[in-house]
Amino acid sequence: MKIKKPISDAVVRRMPRYYRCLKELERAGVKRVSSTTISEILNITASQVRQDFSNFGEFGQQGYGYDLVYLKAQIRAILGLDKEYGVVIVGGGHIGLALANYEKYSREGFRILAVFDVKFDHIKAPRGVEILHIDEFEKFVEENKVDICAITTQKETALSIAEKAKECGISAIWNFAPIDIHEDDNTVVENLNLNESLFTLCYKLNAKELEEV
Amino acid sequence: MKIKKPISDAVVRRMPRYYRCLKELERAGVKRVSSTTISEILNITASQVRQDFSNFGEFGQQGYGYDLVYLKAQIRAILGLDKEYGVVIVGGGHIGLALANYEKYSREGFRILAVFDVKFDHIKAPRGVEILHIDEFEKFVEENKVDICAITTQKETALSIAEKAKECGISAIWNFAPIDIHEDDNTVVENLNLNESLFTLCYKLNAKELEEV
């Protein structure tokens, strides 16, 4: 699949939601699905759904709805979920262990390979996940196919870990530390900042008051 | 502070980033700050910064930069961080405990009051945080000032917890379960879906290939 222009961040972030929605409809036994149904489940407009899909090609015929299995496979491919990814986690705190123990990732092709920390006697990880000292990071990455590095350390450590990951040639960083890690030509980054999410919620909670004129 | 129009989601989501940036600059001893400096730290354009701020009023004088303490206080108020919030967490898994144990929330006025679960012998929470059975949820919310309910359960449970929270009059839901909880007239919601974040990262990892025409 080839697309003609860079896709906006807003569209990109809706794609995983479409994928989740289609998986749920598939489990419910649905065979054909309309943009209207998808839009109602996700609380967006049907024209938005059609417009988003049209960025990536034609997935269905006007008036007939989409073939669910086909559409789901297309979106899966757009998200790159038809491939396998090796994942390492740096930081064995609660967030790191939440990621390490989330078995459903493996169904989508994410293989959690190892958790790195400086102290790790307390860390319990599922079978198959190595628990290693951070000093072994470079060696491990050299010897294994690591595509994604999840960083769940304090912010003070996060930047140096990100540098190390980039130097080792890891091409994707999933950052949970409360600091922005920037992308470069070789590395994509997704910053997931819990504080910022909480503060956004607070904004919404207070917005009615702010917006009364 | 009053604003004239609803602020777009993209702007809202940048406000916590500005706040974090200003806190860091304040720690570094900065007194006056330009939109250019902020833009460089956050990797956005200076005109975007000025435009975002202008939604909320005039925070500085052209050419002089912003008084950091004043600007930070304004953004803090915009985010509603000048108030206190009572927070309960439903789900005592890794994510729930990460939230319960993140002491820095208290500095911004978030008081974690309790963690609810159905099994809770294994849960270690900091002093002052009650660990309670989910059956005690309604009673607890009745007797305490609860503003925010964080949901960190499986998705099967999340919807019913959200309903319960809404019925109890909790006005903000911070949802980590992999399912969309929708807002209504009385309740604002922030859905933070780890899967979707990971899938977005994967999209970015594969986008170069997709976007080659």
Tab-separated table of C-alpha atoms in Angstrom:
chain	number	residue	atom	x	y	z
A	1	MET	CA	0.000	0.000	0.000
A	2	LYS	CA	1.283	3.437	-0.920
A	3	ILE	CA	-0.124	6.779	0.126
A	4	LYS	CA	0.373	10.075	-1.579
A	5	LYS	CA	0.830	12.522	1.256
A	6	PRO	CA	1.821	12.521	4.909
A	7	ILE	CA	-1.202	11.708	7.015
A	8	SER	CA	-2.125	14.159	9.773
A	9	ASP	CA	-1.535	13.177	13.365
A	10	ALA	CA	-5.267	13.339	14.114
A	11	VAL	CA	-6.010	10.782	11.383
A	12	VAL	CA	-3.144	8.539	12.454
A	13	ARG	CA	-4.455	8.499	16.017
A	14	ARG	CA	-7.896	7.451	14.872
A	15	MET	CA	-6.567	4.421	12.987
A	16	PRO	CA	-5.950	2.315	16.136
A	17	ARG	CA	-9.472	3.191	17.267
A	18	TYR	CA	-10.915	1.951	13.980
A	19	TYR	CA	-8.894	-1.204	14.356
A	20	ARG	CA	-10.211	-1.808	17.870
A	21	CYS	CA	-13.768	-1.085	16.761
A	22	LEU	CA	-13.493	-3.559	13.864
A	23	LYS	CA	-12.053	-6.248	16.134
A	24	GLU	CA	-15.042	-5.827	18.444
A	25	LEU	CA	-17.525	-5.974	15.566
A	26	GLU	CA	-15.803	-9.080	14.238
A	27	ARG	CA	-16.123	-10.757	17.619
A	28	ALA	CA	-19.809	-9.837	17.544
A	29	GLY	CA	-20.167	-11.736	14.261
A	30	VAL	CA	-20.541	-8.748	11.939
A	31	LYS	CA	-19.588	-9.380	8.276
A	32	ARG	CA	-20.275	-6.028	6.595
A	33	VAL	CA	-20.020	-2.700	8.318
A	34	SER	CA	-21.006	0.843	7.316
A	35	SER	CA	-19.165	4.042	8.115
A	36	THR	CA	-22.289	5.022	10.070
A	37	THR	CA	-21.971	2.068	12.439
A	38	ILE	CA	-18.279	2.755	12.995
A	39	SER	CA	-18.994	6.433	13.559
A	40	GLU	CA	-21.659	5.695	16.154
A	41	ILE	CA	-19.419	3.365	18.115
A	42	LEU	CA	-16.523	5.812	18.104
A	43	ASN	CA	-18.584	8.959	18.558
A	44	ILE	CA	-17.293	10.690	15.427
A	45	THR	CA	-19.073	11.538	12.153
A	46	ALA	CA	-19.549	9.021	9.340
A	47	SER	CA	-18.030	11.428	6.822
A	48	GLN	CA	-14.934	11.673	9.018
A	49	VAL	CA	-14.645	7.883	8.912
A	50	ARG	CA	-14.951	7.784	5.105
A	51	GLN	CA	-12.515	10.662	4.707
A	52	ASP	CA	-9.962	9.029	7.010
A	53	PHE	CA	-10.132	5.748	5.082
A	54	SER	CA	-9.874	7.528	1.731
A	55	ASN	CA	-6.362	8.674	2.680
A	56	PHE	CA	-5.269	5.089	2.261
A	57	GLY	CA	-7.313	4.016	-0.756
A	58	GLU	CA	-10.726	2.614	-1.546
A	59	PHE	CA	-11.853	0.043	0.976
A	60	GLY	CA	-15.445	-0.407	-0.109
A	61	GLN	CA	-18.164	0.464	-2.533
A	62	GLN	CA	-20.539	3.361	-1.853
A	63	GLY	CA	-23.778	2.107	-0.326
A	64	TYR	CA	-22.611	-1.440	0.338
A	65	GLY	CA	-20.571	-0.872	3.466
A	66	TYR	CA	-17.179	-2.399	4.012
A	67	ASP	CA	-16.294	-6.066	4.077
A	68	LEU	CA	-15.195	-6.306	7.694
A	69	VAL	CA	-12.444	-8.894	7.316
A	70	TYR	CA	-10.929	-7.013	4.388
A	71	LEU	CA	-11.164	-3.599	6.037
A	72	LYS	CA	-9.667	-4.895	9.276
A	73	ALA	CA	-6.771	-6.488	7.384
A	74	GLN	CA	-6.134	-3.220	5.542
A	75	ILE	CA	-6.064	-1.160	8.719
A	76	ARG	CA	-3.929	-3.771	10.396
A	77	ALA	CA	-1.426	-3.418	7.556
A	78	ILE	CA	-1.581	0.394	7.693
A	79	LEU	CA	-0.710	0.205	11.392
A	80	GLY	CA	2.112	-2.210	10.630
A	81	LEU	CA	0.527	-4.848	12.855
A	82	ASP	CA	1.120	-7.531	10.242
A	83	LYS	CA	4.772	-7.611	11.326
A	84	GLU	CA	6.656	-8.772	14.413
A	85	TYR	CA	8.350	-6.363	16.778
A	86	GLY	CA	10.950	-7.026	19.421
A	87	VAL	CA	10.358	-4.803	22.456
A	88	VAL	CA	12.619	-4.011	25.402
A	89	ILE	CA	11.470	-2.117	28.471
A	90	VAL	CA	13.800	0.110	30.453
A	91	GLY	CA	12.580	0.692	33.998
A	92	GLY	CA	11.084	-2.018	36.175
A	93	GLY	CA	8.613	0.142	38.098
A	94	HIS	CA	4.853	-0.253	37.995
A	95	ILE	CA	4.485	1.044	34.444
A	96	GLY	CA	7.330	-1.092	33.127
A	97	LEU	CA	5.840	-4.176	34.726
A	98	ALA	CA	2.373	-3.312	33.434
A	99	LEU	CA	3.830	-3.406	29.923
A	100	ALA	CA	5.872	-6.546	30.548
A	101	ASN	CA	2.856	-8.398	31.886
A	102	TYR	CA	0.318	-7.370	29.281
A	103	GLU	CA	0.080	-10.631	27.414
A	104	LYS	CA	-2.279	-9.314	24.769
A	105	TYR	CA	0.575	-7.445	23.098
A	106	SER	CA	1.936	-10.736	21.875
A	107	ARG	CA	-1.257	-11.354	19.896
A	108	GLU	CA	-0.505	-8.266	17.839
A	109	GLY	CA	3.069	-9.280	17.148
A	110	PHE	CA	4.872	-7.470	19.955
A	111	ARG	CA	7.379	-9.714	21.669
A	112	ILE	CA	8.534	-8.359	25.023
A	113	LEU	CA	12.145	-9.522	25.182
A	114	ALA	CA	13.596	-7.975	28.311
A	115	VAL	CA	13.163	-5.534	31.193
A	116	PHE	CA	16.220	-3.487	32.168
A	117	ASP	CA	16.782	-1.720	35.456
A	118	VAL	CA	19.580	-1.000	37.930
A	119	LYS	CA	17.844	-2.881	40.733
A	120	PHE	CA	15.828	-5.871	39.738
A	121	ASP	CA	15.477	-8.374	42.560
A	122	HIS	CA	11.861	-7.316	43.040
A	123	ILE	CA	10.890	-7.595	39.377
A	124	LYS	CA	8.562	-10.379	38.366
A	125	ALA	CA	8.166	-10.758	34.639
A	126	PRO	CA	6.351	-13.425	32.659
A	127	ARG	CA	8.188	-16.454	31.344
A	128	GLY	CA	10.349	-15.626	28.359
A	129	VAL	CA	11.039	-12.069	29.413
A	130	GLU	CA	14.628	-11.557	30.570
A	131	ILE	CA	15.368	-9.299	33.524
A	132	LEU	CA	18.708	-7.602	33.041
A	133	HIS	CA	20.925	-4.870	34.406
A	134	ILE	CA	20.926	-1.702	32.330
A	135	ASP	CA	24.669	-2.187	31.734
A	136	GLU	CA	23.777	-5.134	29.512
A	137	PHE	CA	21.527	-3.029	27.281
A	138	GLU	CA	23.938	-2.459	24.362
A	139	LYS	CA	25.063	-6.066	24.267
A	140	PHE	CA	21.477	-7.314	24.330
A	141	VAL	CA	20.391	-5.007	21.534
A	142	GLU	CA	23.369	-6.085	19.462
A	143	GLU	CA	22.483	-9.739	19.843
A	144	ASN	CA	18.698	-9.478	19.425
A	145	LYS	CA	16.275	-7.906	16.985
A	146	VAL	CA	14.995	-4.970	19.009
A	147	ASP	CA	12.594	-2.620	17.228
A	148	ILE	CA	10.978	-0.740	20.087
A	149	CYS	CA	12.413	0.564	23.354
A	150	ALA	CA	9.842	1.468	26.002
A	151	ILE	CA	11.227	3.921	28.551
A	152	THR	CA	9.496	3.937	31.930
A	153	THR	CA	12.242	5.458	34.069
A	154	GLN	CA	12.380	8.776	35.915
A	155	LYS	CA	12.761	11.722	33.602
A	156	GLU	CA	16.367	12.296	34.714
A	157	THR	CA	17.364	8.930	33.256
A	158	ALA	CA	15.052	8.919	30.260
A	159	LEU	CA	17.043	11.186	27.959
A	160	SER	CA	20.257	9.209	28.336
A	161	ILE	CA	18.404	5.948	27.759
A	162	ALA	CA	16.850	7.430	24.636
A	163	GLU	CA	20.304	8.465	23.374
A	164	LYS	CA	21.615	5.002	24.065
A	165	ALA	CA	18.683	3.407	22.242
A	166	LYS	CA	19.212	5.660	19.237
A	167	GLU	CA	22.947	4.893	19.174
A	168	CYS	CA	22.173	1.180	19.248
A	169	GLY	CA	20.002	1.621	16.168
A	170	ILE	CA	16.608	1.073	17.778
A	171	SER	CA	14.152	2.797	15.486
A	172	ALA	CA	11.182	3.395	17.788
A	173	ILE	CA	10.949	4.777	21.314
A	174	TRP	CA	7.809	4.540	23.425
A	175	ASN	CA	8.388	7.037	26.186
A	176	PHE	CA	6.466	7.174	29.468
A	177	ALA	CA	8.892	9.455	31.337
A	178	PRO	CA	7.520	12.968	31.914
A	179	ILE	CA	9.848	14.610	29.430
A	180	ASP	CA	9.665	15.005	25.652
A	181	ILE	CA	11.962	12.791	23.646
A	182	HIS	CA	12.313	14.205	20.153
A	183	GLU	CA	12.295	12.245	16.924
A	184	ASP	CA	15.215	12.279	14.535
A	185	ASP	CA	15.747	10.946	11.026
A	186	ASN	CA	16.261	7.394	12.235
A	187	THR	CA	14.009	7.138	15.252
A	188	VAL	CA	10.285	7.669	15.702
A	189	VAL	CA	8.973	8.504	19.146
A	190	GLU	CA	5.659	8.298	20.918
A	191	ASN	CA	5.616	10.294	24.149
A	192	LEU	CA	2.873	9.132	26.462
A	193	ASN	CA	2.854	11.489	29.395
A	194	LEU	CA	0.458	10.525	32.186
A	195	ASN	CA	0.756	13.925	33.884
A	196	GLU	CA	-0.254	15.687	30.713
A	197	SER	CA	-3.219	13.409	30.303
A	198	LEU	CA	-4.325	14.132	33.873
A	199	PHE	CA	-3.839	17.882	33.399
A	200	THR	CA	-5.874	17.737	30.179
A	201	LEU	CA	-8.660	16.050	32.124
A	202	CYS	CA	-8.476	18.878	34.662
A	203	TYR	CA	-8.693	21.422	31.909
A	204	LYS	CA	-11.866	19.759	30.631
A	205	LEU	CA	-13.276	19.656	34.155
A	206	ASN	CA	-12.791	23.404	34.466
A	207	ALA	CA	-13.442	24.389	30.855
A	208	LYS	CA	-17.157	25.018	31.287
A	209	GLU	CA	-16.341	27.681	33.821
A	210	LEU	CA	-13.594	29.212	31.643
A	211	GLU	CA	-15.767	29.178	28.559
A	212	GLU	CA	-18.756	30.956	30.075
A	213	VAL	CA	-18.657	34.436	28.584
B	1	MET	CA	-10.365	34.147	33.340
B	2	LYS	CA	-12.971	33.897	30.607
B	3	ILE	CA	-12.476	32.702	27.051
B	4	LYS	CA	-14.689	33.435	24.114
B	5	LYS	CA	-14.796	30.166	22.234
B	6	PRO	CA	-14.239	26.489	22.841
B	7	ILE	CA	-10.546	25.722	22.562
B	8	SER	CA	-9.528	22.993	20.122
B	9	ASP	CA	-8.309	19.703	21.475
B	10	ALA	CA	-4.858	20.226	19.931
B	11	VAL	CA	-4.425	23.506	21.819
B	12	VAL	CA	-5.719	22.026	25.060
B	13	ARG	CA	-3.208	19.191	24.807
B	14	ARG	CA	-0.336	21.617	24.376
B	15	MET	CA	-1.184	23.526	27.554
B	16	PRO	CA	0.197	20.857	29.946
B	17	ARG	CA	3.375	20.810	27.829
B	18	TYR	CA	3.762	24.573	28.207
B	19	TYR	CA	3.229	24.210	31.918
B	20	ARG	CA	5.921	21.536	32.189
B	21	CYS	CA	8.306	23.592	30.066
B	22	LEU	CA	7.787	26.677	32.262
B	23	LYS	CA	8.335	24.679	35.441
B	24	GLU	CA	11.646	23.447	34.051
B	25	LEU	CA	12.706	26.950	33.021
B	26	GLU	CA	11.758	28.249	36.456
B	27	ARG	CA	13.920	25.599	38.098
B	28	ALA	CA	16.745	26.708	35.809
B	29	GLY	CA	16.424	30.242	37.224
B	30	VAL	CA	14.840	31.874	34.151
B	31	LYS	CA	12.803	35.045	34.874
B	32	ARG	CA	11.609	36.140	31.422
B	33	VAL	CA	10.953	33.764	28.559
B	34	SER	CA	10.236	34.295	24.871
B	35	SER	CA	7.880	32.294	22.693
B	36	THR	CA	10.996	31.331	20.703
B	37	THR	CA	12.631	29.650	23.699
B	38	ILE	CA	9.439	27.772	24.544
B	39	SER	CA	9.036	26.736	20.915
B	40	GLU	CA	12.574	25.383	20.720
B	41	ILE	CA	12.188	23.317	23.872
B	42	LEU	CA	8.877	21.863	22.739
B	43	ASN	CA	9.752	21.477	19.070
B	44	ILE	CA	6.856	23.575	17.769
B	45	THR	CA	6.837	26.996	16.107
B	46	ALA	CA	6.994	30.264	18.049
B	47	SER	CA	3.921	31.573	16.258
B	48	GLN	CA	2.023	28.481	17.382
B	49	VAL	CA	3.001	29.251	20.970
B	50	ARG	CA	1.822	32.879	20.697
B	51	GLN	CA	-1.385	31.842	18.974
B	52	ASP	CA	-2.141	29.196	21.617
B	53	PHE	CA	-1.638	31.697	24.442
B	54	SER	CA	-3.751	34.332	22.691
B	55	ASN	CA	-6.785	32.053	23.060
B	56	PHE	CA	-6.686	32.808	26.753
B	57	GLY	CA	-5.731	36.485	26.764
B	58	GLU	CA	-2.643	38.665	26.665
B	59	PHE	CA	0.165	37.241	28.743
B	60	GLY	CA	2.992	39.537	27.681
B	61	GLN	CA	4.089	42.499	25.658
B	62	GLN	CA	5.419	42.066	22.121
B	63	GLY	CA	9.225	41.992	22.119
B	64	TYR	CA	9.662	41.731	25.892
B	65	GLY	CA	8.940	38.075	26.360
B	66	TYR	CA	6.743	36.728	29.121
B	67	ASP	CA	7.245	37.122	32.841
B	68	LEU	CA	7.779	33.486	33.725
B	69	VAL	CA	6.129	33.436	37.141
B	70	TYR	CA	3.060	35.238	35.818
B	71	LEU	CA	2.757	33.093	32.694
B	72	LYS	CA	3.157	29.885	34.674
B	73	ALA	CA	0.475	30.985	37.142
B	74	GLN	CA	-1.887	31.783	34.266
B	75	ILE	CA	-1.397	28.421	32.604
B	76	ARG	CA	-1.708	26.695	35.944
B	77	ALA	CA	-5.081	28.399	36.409
B	78	ILE	CA	-6.160	27.545	32.853
B	79	LEU	CA	-5.425	23.893	33.608
B	80	GLY	CA	-7.327	24.151	36.881
B	81	LEU	CA	-4.217	23.166	38.830
B	82	ASP	CA	-4.838	25.930	41.360
B	83	LYS	CA	-7.524	23.740	42.914
B	84	GLU	CA	-7.552	20.503	44.914
B	85	TYR	CA	-8.897	17.260	43.506
B	86	GLY	CA	-9.881	14.096	45.294
B	87	VAL	CA	-8.955	11.049	43.208
B	88	VAL	CA	-10.015	7.428	43.540
B	89	ILE	CA	-8.481	4.593	41.565
B	90	VAL	CA	-10.460	1.529	40.537
B	91	GLY	CA	-8.223	-1.433	39.743
B	92	GLY	CA	-5.187	-2.373	41.807
B	93	GLY	CA	-3.043	-3.759	38.992
B	94	HIS	CA	0.273	-2.317	37.881
B	95	ILE	CA	-1.227	0.808	36.318
B	96	GLY	CA	-3.463	1.489	39.307
B	97	LEU	CA	-0.533	1.150	41.669
B	98	ALA	CA	1.659	3.327	39.454
B	99	LEU	CA	-0.925	6.083	39.874
B	100	ALA	CA	-1.385	5.463	43.598
B	101	ASN	CA	2.346	5.628	44.207
B	102	TYR	CA	3.175	8.652	42.107
B	103	GLU	CA	3.757	11.123	44.923
B	104	LYS	CA	4.308	14.095	42.627
B	105	TYR	CA	0.581	14.284	41.889
B	106	SER	CA	0.057	15.629	45.381
B	107	ARG	CA	2.223	18.651	44.592
B	108	GLU	CA	-0.258	19.647	41.913
B	109	GLY	CA	-3.247	19.292	44.176
B	110	PHE	CA	-4.299	15.740	43.381
B	111	ARG	CA	-5.043	13.773	46.520
B	112	ILE	CA	-5.185	10.030	45.939
B	113	LEU	CA	-7.841	8.924	48.418
B	114	ALA	CA	-8.400	5.236	47.749
B	115	VAL	CA	-7.731	2.234	45.529
B	116	PHE	CA	-10.680	-0.104	44.890
B	117	ASP	CA	-10.484	-3.673	43.702
B	118	VAL	CA	-12.157	-7.022	44.278
B	119	LYS	CA	-8.953	-8.650	45.516
B	120	PHE	CA	-6.601	-6.442	47.418
B	121	ASP	CA	-4.374	-8.404	49.788
B	122	HIS	CA	-1.433	-7.852	47.443
B	123	ILE	CA	-1.923	-4.111	47.074
B	124	LYS	CA	0.617	-1.845	48.685
B	125	ALA	CA	-0.366	1.794	48.622
B	126	PRO	CA	1.325	4.764	50.243
B	127	ARG	CA	0.256	5.978	53.660
B	128	GLY	CA	-3.027	7.857	53.541
B	129	VAL	CA	-4.412	5.908	50.596
B	130	GLU	CA	-7.213	3.548	51.599
B	131	ILE	CA	-7.467	0.131	49.998
B	132	LEU	CA	-11.083	-0.890	49.702
B	133	HIS	CA	-13.390	-3.452	48.130
B	134	ILE	CA	-15.255	-2.183	45.089
B	135	ASP	CA	-18.531	-2.784	46.967
B	136	GLU	CA	-17.636	0.163	49.178
B	137	PHE	CA	-17.267	2.536	46.217
B	138	GLU	CA	-20.658	4.303	46.447
B	139	LYS	CA	-20.450	4.749	50.206
B	140	PHE	CA	-16.929	6.147	49.961
B	141	VAL	CA	-17.845	8.601	47.223
B	142	GLU	CA	-20.854	9.745	49.236
B	143	GLU	CA	-18.707	10.445	52.283
B	144	ASN	CA	-15.699	12.019	50.551
B	145	LYS	CA	-15.112	14.748	48.013
B	146	VAL	CA	-14.213	12.704	44.934
B	147	ASP	CA	-13.625	14.666	41.737
B	148	ILE	CA	-11.773	12.181	39.564
B	149	CYS	CA	-12.166	8.436	39.122
B	150	ALA	CA	-9.234	6.675	37.467
B	151	ILE	CA	-10.265	3.365	35.907
B	152	THR	CA	-7.478	0.836	35.440
B	153	THR	CA	-9.514	-2.366	35.236
B	154	GLN	CA	-10.023	-4.781	32.367
B	155	LYS	CA	-12.231	-3.385	29.659
B	156	GLU	CA	-15.088	-5.747	30.598
B	157	THR	CA	-15.395	-4.032	33.982
B	158	ALA	CA	-14.560	-0.505	32.904
B	159	LEU	CA	-17.932	0.478	31.441
B	160	SER	CA	-19.881	-0.550	34.529
B	161	ILE	CA	-17.420	1.279	36.787
B	162	ALA	CA	-17.787	4.371	34.616
B	163	GLU	CA	-21.587	4.154	34.923
B	164	LYS	CA	-21.286	3.793	38.660
B	165	ALA	CA	-18.936	6.782	38.864
B	166	LYS	CA	-21.316	8.911	36.807
B	167	GLU	CA	-24.277	7.875	38.961
B	168	CYS	CA	-22.343	8.831	42.087
B	169	GLY	CA	-21.835	12.306	40.632
B	170	ILE	CA	-18.101	12.060	39.930
B	171	SER	CA	-17.464	14.638	37.248
B	172	ALA	CA	-14.222	13.391	35.698
B	173	ILE	CA	-13.123	9.933	34.549
B	174	TRP	CA	-9.515	9.097	33.689
B	175	ASN	CA	-9.810	5.842	31.784
B	176	PHE	CA	-6.909	3.433	31.133
B	177	ALA	CA	-9.031	0.452	30.079
B	178	PRO	CA	-8.803	-0.340	26.350
B	179	ILE	CA	-12.312	0.828	25.588
B	180	ASP	CA	-13.769	4.292	24.924
B	181	ILE	CA	-15.777	5.806	27.715
B	182	HIS	CA	-17.912	8.613	26.337
B	183	GLU	CA	-18.491	11.990	27.930
B	184	ASP	CA	-21.937	13.211	28.882
B	185	ASP	CA	-23.302	16.524	30.097
B	186	ASN	CA	-22.076	15.980	33.630
B	187	THR	CA	-18.886	13.997	33.183
B	188	VAL	CA	-15.697	14.726	31.281
B	189	VAL	CA	-13.519	11.814	30.223
B	190	GLU	CA	-9.910	11.356	29.242
B	191	ASN	CA	-9.293	7.990	27.589
B	192	LEU	CA	-5.658	7.010	27.742
B	193	ASN	CA	-5.286	3.845	25.744
B	194	LEU	CA	-1.831	2.264	25.886
B	195	ASN	CA	-2.560	-0.076	22.972
B	196	GLU	CA	-3.524	2.815	20.754
B	197	SER	CA	-0.368	4.655	21.680
B	198	LEU	CA	1.733	1.600	20.812
B	199	PHE	CA	-0.122	1.104	17.532
B	200	THR	CA	0.417	4.765	16.660
B	201	LEU	CA	4.125	4.265	17.263
B	202	CYS	CA	4.020	1.296	14.896
B	203	TYR	CA	2.275	3.376	12.283
B	204	LYS	CA	5.057	5.953	12.508
B	205	LEU	CA	7.668	3.209	12.287
B	206	ASN	CA	6.122	1.992	9.059
B	207	ALA	CA	4.947	5.328	7.656
B	208	LYS	CA	8.084	6.045	5.676
B	209	GLU	CA	7.494	2.905	3.711
B	210	LEU	CA	3.782	3.657	3.207
B	211	GLU	CA	4.452	7.230	2.195
B	212	GLU	CA	7.008	6.447	-0.505
B	213	VAL	CA	5.205	7.155	-3.727
